[in-house]
PDB file of C-alpha atoms in Angstrom:
ATOM      1  CA  MET A   1     -62.784  25.125  55.521  1.00  0.00           C
ATOM      2  CA  LYS A   2     -59.414  26.426  55.964  1.00  0.00           C
ATOM      3  CA  THR A   3     -57.629  28.165  53.550  1.00  0.00           C
ATOM      4  CA  PRO A   4     -54.138  26.396  52.698  1.00  0.00           C
ATOM      5  CA  HIS A   5     -51.229  29.358  54.562  1.00  0.00           C
ATOM      6  CA  ARG A   6     -49.416  29.659  50.858  1.00  0.00           C
ATOM      7  CA  LEU A   7     -52.459  31.376  49.741  1.00  0.00           C
ATOM      8  CA  CYS A   8     -53.405  33.017  52.328  1.00  0.00           C
ATOM      9  CA  VAL A   9     -49.742  34.685  52.248  1.00  0.00           C
ATOM     10  CA  PHE A  10     -50.187  35.310  48.775  1.00  0.00           C
ATOM     11  CA  LEU A  11     -53.585  37.081  49.212  1.00  0.00           C
ATOM     12  CA  LEU A  12     -51.583  39.486  51.788  1.00  0.00           C
ATOM     13  CA  VAL A  13     -49.117  40.534  49.387  1.00  0.00           C
ATOM     14  CA  ILE A  14     -51.713  40.934  46.401  1.00  0.00           C
ATOM     15  CA  ARG A  15     -53.617  43.071  49.329  1.00  0.00           C
ATOM     16  CA  LEU A  16     -50.709  45.022  50.491  1.00  0.00           C
ATOM     17  CA  LEU A  17     -49.390  45.490  46.736  1.00  0.00           C
ATOM     18  CA  HIS A  18     -53.078  47.130  45.854  1.00  0.00           C
ATOM     19  CA  SER A  19     -53.097  49.046  48.897  1.00  0.00           C
ATOM     20  CA  THR A  20     -49.590  51.029  48.371  1.00  0.00           C
ATOM     21  CA  PRO A  21     -48.714  53.456  46.260  1.00  0.00           C
ATOM     22  CA  VAL A  22     -46.574  52.435  43.461  1.00  0.00           C
ATOM     23  CA  SER A  23     -43.395  55.205  44.049  1.00  0.00           C
ATOM     24  CA  ARG A  24     -41.686  54.395  40.921  1.00  0.00           C
ATOM     25  CA  VAL A  25     -42.596  52.743  37.487  1.00  0.00           C
ATOM     26  CA  LEU A  26     -39.231  51.038  35.853  1.00  0.00           C
ATOM     27  CA  ARG A  27     -38.990  49.797  32.022  1.00  0.00           C
ATOM     28  CA  THR A  28     -37.680  46.588  31.641  1.00  0.00           C
ATOM     29  CA  ASP A  29     -35.830  47.012  28.057  1.00  0.00           C
ATOM     30  CA  CYS A  30     -34.475  50.129  26.972  1.00  0.00           C
ATOM     31  CA  ARG A  31     -32.658  48.386  23.667  1.00  0.00           C
ATOM     32  CA  HIS A  32     -35.215  49.785  21.790  1.00  0.00           C
ATOM     33  CA  GLY A  33     -36.269  53.558  21.211  1.00  0.00           C
ATOM     34  CA  GLY A  34     -39.560  54.488  21.460  1.00  0.00           C
ATOM     35  CA  VAL A  35     -41.384  57.953  20.653  1.00  0.00           C
ATOM     36  CA  SER A  36     -39.980  60.719  22.707  1.00  0.00           C
ATOM     37  CA  THR A  37     -36.862  58.346  24.036  1.00  0.00           C
ATOM     38  CA  LYS A  38     -33.323  59.369  23.332  1.00  0.00           C
ATOM     39  CA  PRO A  39     -29.842  57.563  22.692  1.00  0.00           C
ATOM     40  CA  PHE A  40     -27.172  57.280  25.134  1.00  0.00           C
ATOM     41  CA  TYR A  41     -24.009  55.933  24.647  1.00  0.00           C
ATOM     42  CA  ILE A  42     -20.732  54.427  26.421  1.00  0.00           C
ATOM     43  CA  GLY A  43     -17.630  54.992  25.975  1.00  0.00           C
ATOM     44  CA  THR A  44     -13.960  54.717  27.171  1.00  0.00           C
ATOM     45  CA  THR A  45     -10.346  56.152  27.814  1.00  0.00           C
ATOM     46  CA  HIS A  46      -7.265  54.091  28.157  1.00  0.00           C
ATOM     47  CA  LEU A  47      -6.688  54.292  31.560  1.00  0.00           C
ATOM     48  CA  GLN A  48      -2.929  53.270  31.459  1.00  0.00           C
ATOM     49  CA  CYS A  49      -2.305  55.850  28.937  1.00  0.00           C
ATOM     50  CA  MET A  50      -4.402  58.358  31.167  1.00  0.00           C
ATOM     51  CA  LEU A  51      -1.871  57.564  34.190  1.00  0.00           C
ATOM     52  CA  LYS A  52       1.203  57.965  31.903  1.00  0.00           C
ATOM     53  CA  THR A  53       0.027  60.853  30.206  1.00  0.00           C
ATOM     54  CA  GLY A  54      -0.176  62.335  34.273  1.00  0.00           C
ATOM     55  CA  ILE A  55      -4.223  61.949  34.785  1.00  0.00           C
ATOM     56  CA  ASN A  56      -5.078  63.010  38.417  1.00  0.00           C
ATOM     57  CA  MET A  57      -8.724  61.493  37.943  1.00  0.00           C
ATOM     58  CA  ALA A  58      -9.598  57.765  38.789  1.00  0.00           C
ATOM     59  CA  LEU A  59      -7.721  54.536  38.625  1.00  0.00           C
ATOM     60  CA  SER A  60     -11.006  52.947  36.804  1.00  0.00           C
ATOM     61  CA  PRO A  61     -12.290  50.125  34.311  1.00  0.00           C
ATOM     62  CA  PRO A  62     -14.754  50.376  31.375  1.00  0.00           C
ATOM     63  CA  LEU A  63     -17.029  48.431  29.328  1.00  0.00           C
ATOM     64  CA  ASN A  64     -17.565  44.721  28.116  1.00  0.00           C
ATOM     65  CA  GLY A  65     -20.565  43.558  28.595  1.00  0.00           C
ATOM     66  CA  ARG A  66     -23.977  43.686  28.478  1.00  0.00           C
ATOM     67  CA  LYS A  67     -26.277  42.523  31.836  1.00  0.00           C
ATOM     68  CA  ARG A  68     -29.891  41.364  31.145  1.00  0.00           C
ATOM     69  CA  ARG A  69     -31.841  44.499  31.766  1.00  0.00           C
ATOM     70  CA  ALA A  70     -29.148  47.054  31.390  1.00  0.00           C
ATOM     71  CA  LEU A  71     -25.890  47.560  29.963  1.00  0.00           C
ATOM     72  CA  GLN A  72     -23.074  47.688  32.949  1.00  0.00           C
ATOM     73  CA  VAL A  73     -19.584  48.261  32.719  1.00  0.00           C
ATOM     74  CA  PRO A  74     -17.158  45.928  34.704  1.00  0.00           C
ATOM     75  CA  GLU A  75     -16.457  47.611  38.201  1.00  0.00           C
ATOM     76  CA  ILE A  76     -12.577  46.890  38.212  1.00  0.00           C
ATOM     77  CA  ASP A  77     -10.646  46.721  34.921  1.00  0.00           C
ATOM     78  CA  MET A  78      -7.853  48.787  33.184  1.00  0.00           C
ATOM     79  CA  SER A  79     -10.409  51.579  30.805  1.00  0.00           C
ATOM     80  CA  HIS A  80     -12.139  54.603  32.667  1.00  0.00           C
ATOM     81  CA  SER A  81     -15.614  54.757  31.256  1.00  0.00           C
ATOM     82  CA  TYR A  82     -18.132  57.586  30.762  1.00  0.00           C
ATOM     83  CA  LEU A  83     -21.264  58.183  29.142  1.00  0.00           C
ATOM     84  CA  SER A  84     -22.874  60.814  26.789  1.00  0.00           C
ATOM     85  CA  TYR A  85     -26.782  62.034  26.670  1.00  0.00           C
ATOM     86  CA  GLU A  86     -27.927  64.311  24.247  1.00  0.00           C
ATOM     87  CA  ASN A  87     -24.388  65.505  23.271  1.00  0.00           C
ATOM     88  CA  VAL A  88     -23.658  66.329  27.411  1.00  0.00           C
ATOM     89  CA  LEU A  89     -20.511  63.727  28.395  1.00  0.00           C
ATOM     90  CA  LEU A  90     -20.982  62.526  31.889  1.00  0.00           C
ATOM     91  CA  GLU A  91     -17.357  61.194  33.728  1.00  0.00           C
ATOM     92  CA  PHE A  92     -16.798  60.494  37.370  1.00  0.00           C
ATOM     93  CA  GLY A  93     -13.210  60.300  39.269  1.00  0.00           C
ATOM     94  CA  LEU A  94     -11.066  61.318  41.693  1.00  0.00           C
ATOM     95  CA  ASN A  95     -11.947  64.972  41.229  1.00  0.00           C
ATOM     96  CA  GLY A  96     -15.929  64.134  41.457  1.00  0.00           C
ATOM     97  CA  THR A  97     -18.251  64.659  38.663  1.00  0.00           C
ATOM     98  CA  ARG A  98     -17.318  66.417  34.957  1.00  0.00           C
ATOM     99  CA  ILE A  99     -20.038  67.206  33.370  1.00  0.00           C
ATOM    100  CA  GLU A 100     -19.142  68.627  29.757  1.00  0.00           C
ATOM    101  CA  TYR A 101     -21.755  70.311  27.477  1.00  0.00           C
ATOM    102  CA  GLN A 102     -20.578  68.892  24.172  1.00  0.00           C
ATOM    103  CA  GLY A 103     -17.320  68.285  25.192  1.00  0.00           C
ATOM    104  CA  TYR A 104     -14.355  65.862  24.956  1.00  0.00           C
ATOM    105  CA  PRO A 105     -13.668  63.151  27.942  1.00  0.00           C
ATOM    106  CA  MET A 106     -10.497  63.730  29.927  1.00  0.00           C
ATOM    107  CA  PHE A 107      -7.153  63.118  27.968  1.00  0.00           C
ATOM    108  CA  SER A 108      -9.179  62.060  25.028  1.00  0.00           C
ATOM    109  CA  GLU A 109      -6.163  63.717  22.599  1.00  0.00           C
ATOM    110  CA  SER A 110      -4.043  61.938  23.759  1.00  0.00           C
ATOM    111  CA  CYS A 111      -4.977  58.470  24.872  1.00  0.00           C
ATOM    112  CA  PRO A 112      -7.457  56.091  22.480  1.00  0.00           C
ATOM    113  CA  SER A 113     -10.664  56.542  23.515  1.00  0.00           C
ATOM    114  CA  ALA A 114     -14.246  55.880  21.926  1.00  0.00           C
ATOM    115  CA  TYR A 115     -17.731  55.752  22.467  1.00  0.00           C
ATOM    116  CA  LEU A 116     -19.495  52.829  21.355  1.00  0.00           C
ATOM    117  CA  PRO A 117     -20.929  52.556  17.743  1.00  0.00           C
ATOM    118  CA  VAL A 118     -24.253  52.161  18.554  1.00  0.00           C
ATOM    119  CA  PRO A 119     -26.452  53.459  21.267  1.00  0.00           C
ATOM    120  CA  ALA A 120     -26.403  51.687  24.408  1.00  0.00           C
ATOM    121  CA  GLY A 121     -30.264  52.516  24.789  1.00  0.00           C
ATOM    122  CA  PHE A 122     -32.814  55.204  24.828  1.00  0.00           C
ATOM    123  CA  SER A 123     -34.174  56.912  27.630  1.00  0.00           C
ATOM    124  CA  TYR A 124     -37.241  59.124  28.232  1.00  0.00           C
ATOM    125  CA  LEU A 125     -35.478  61.097  30.727  1.00  0.00           C
ATOM    126  CA  SER A 126     -34.658  64.914  30.201  1.00  0.00           C
ATOM    127  CA  VAL A 127     -31.061  65.871  29.595  1.00  0.00           C
ATOM    128  CA  ASP A 128     -31.684  68.536  33.084  1.00  0.00           C
ATOM    129  CA  CYS A 129     -32.612  65.636  35.108  1.00  0.00           C
ATOM    130  CA  ILE A 130     -29.494  62.931  34.234  1.00  0.00           C
ATOM    131  CA  VAL A 131     -27.855  66.477  34.725  1.00  0.00           C
ATOM    132  CA  LYS A 132     -28.996  66.517  38.316  1.00  0.00           C
ATOM    133  CA  CYS A 133     -28.292  63.050  38.951  1.00  0.00           C
ATOM    134  CA  ALA A 134     -24.467  63.343  38.106  1.00  0.00           C
ATOM    135  CA  LYS A 135     -24.270  67.096  39.990  1.00  0.00           C
ATOM    136  CA  ASN A 136     -26.163  64.873  42.918  1.00  0.00           C
ATOM    137  CA  TYR A 137     -24.287  61.280  42.754  1.00  0.00           C
ATOM    138  CA  HIS A 138     -21.259  61.997  45.597  1.00  0.00           C
ATOM    139  CA  ILE A 139     -23.830  63.131  48.052  1.00  0.00           C
ATOM    140  CA  GLN A 140     -26.229  59.632  47.370  1.00  0.00           C
ATOM    141  CA  PHE A 141     -23.644  57.302  46.880  1.00  0.00           C
ATOM    142  CA  GLY A 142     -20.760  58.814  48.157  1.00  0.00           C
ATOM    143  CA  ASN A 143     -16.862  59.799  46.843  1.00  0.00           C
ATOM    144  CA  TYR A 144     -14.721  57.963  44.562  1.00  0.00           C
ATOM    145  CA  LYS A 145     -13.249  55.115  46.162  1.00  0.00           C
ATOM    146  CA  ILE A 146     -10.960  52.856  43.321  1.00  0.00           C
ATOM    147  CA  PHE A 147     -12.539  49.543  44.110  1.00  0.00           C
ATOM    148  CA  SER A 148     -16.093  49.955  45.669  1.00  0.00           C
ATOM    149  CA  ASN A 149     -17.523  53.532  44.039  1.00  0.00           C
ATOM    150  CA  ASN A 150     -15.308  54.667  40.854  1.00  0.00           C
ATOM    151  CA  CYS A 151     -15.789  55.665  37.209  1.00  0.00           C
ATOM    152  CA  ASN A 152     -17.380  52.570  36.512  1.00  0.00           C
ATOM    153  CA  THR A 153     -19.957  51.976  39.406  1.00  0.00           C
ATOM    154  CA  PHE A 154     -20.765  55.571  38.340  1.00  0.00           C
ATOM    155  CA  THR A 155     -21.576  54.820  34.858  1.00  0.00           C
ATOM    156  CA  ASN A 156     -23.347  51.757  35.525  1.00  0.00           C
ATOM    157  CA  ILE A 157     -25.664  53.341  37.915  1.00  0.00           C
ATOM    158  CA  MET A 158     -26.393  56.086  35.531  1.00  0.00           C
ATOM    159  CA  LEU A 159     -27.370  53.305  32.663  1.00  0.00           C
ATOM    160  CA  ASP A 160     -29.815  51.456  35.161  1.00  0.00           C
ATOM    161  CA  ILE A 161     -31.050  55.089  35.616  1.00  0.00           C
ATOM    162  CA  LEU A 162     -31.052  56.349  32.013  1.00  0.00           C
ATOM    163  CA  CYS A 163     -32.588  52.709  30.760  1.00  0.00           C
ATOM    164  CA  HIS A 164     -35.149  51.842  33.355  1.00  0.00           C
ATOM    165  CA  GLU A 165     -36.633  55.164  34.963  1.00  0.00           C
ATOM    166  CA  ILE A 166     -39.479  56.765  33.950  1.00  0.00           C
ATOM    167  CA  ARG A 167     -39.339  59.633  36.222  1.00  0.00           C
ATOM    168  CA  CYS A 168     -36.880  61.382  37.229  1.00  0.00           C
ATOM    169  CA  PRO A 169     -35.122  59.630  40.721  1.00  0.00           C
ATOM    170  CA  TYR A 170     -36.530  61.948  43.951  1.00  0.00           C
ATOM    171  CA  TRP A 171     -32.482  62.226  44.661  1.00  0.00           C
ATOM    172  CA  CYS A 172     -31.648  64.198  41.451  1.00  0.00           C
ATOM    173  CA  ARG A 173     -34.700  66.447  41.348  1.00  0.00           C
TER     174      ARG A 173
END
């Protein structure tokens, strides 16, 4: 008796999944806090104001919306986006990654700038891990590019890490 082709493929996939080690475990939802999770926040600064003020950072975009699994910010918009996790500010622009402990976003003293009033999500990761991810970002994803690797790209990748990773990614260690 012949086994149908689809069943053979299905059984092969199951066998491969069980015979290879799982390299990472991902969370599917980070909008709800749990034991030992910490909140993270998204912020934006008005980009046109930053440019008028003489910014030497990025022509980049902000944060209007959510995707199903993790928050995302539009890649091209007229806002500069950044993150805060455990009172550490993380920004990305022309001058690379900026990490400030209990700091304020660039040009926030003269341009409209604010965090969303509620957490974007909750993470299990240590602040040390996230700081290392931010420091290694340009090595993993490249330097700033106005349309393909801007502050919003950085924010989206960091949101994915904060939201979905349970262990610090290999490139952040």
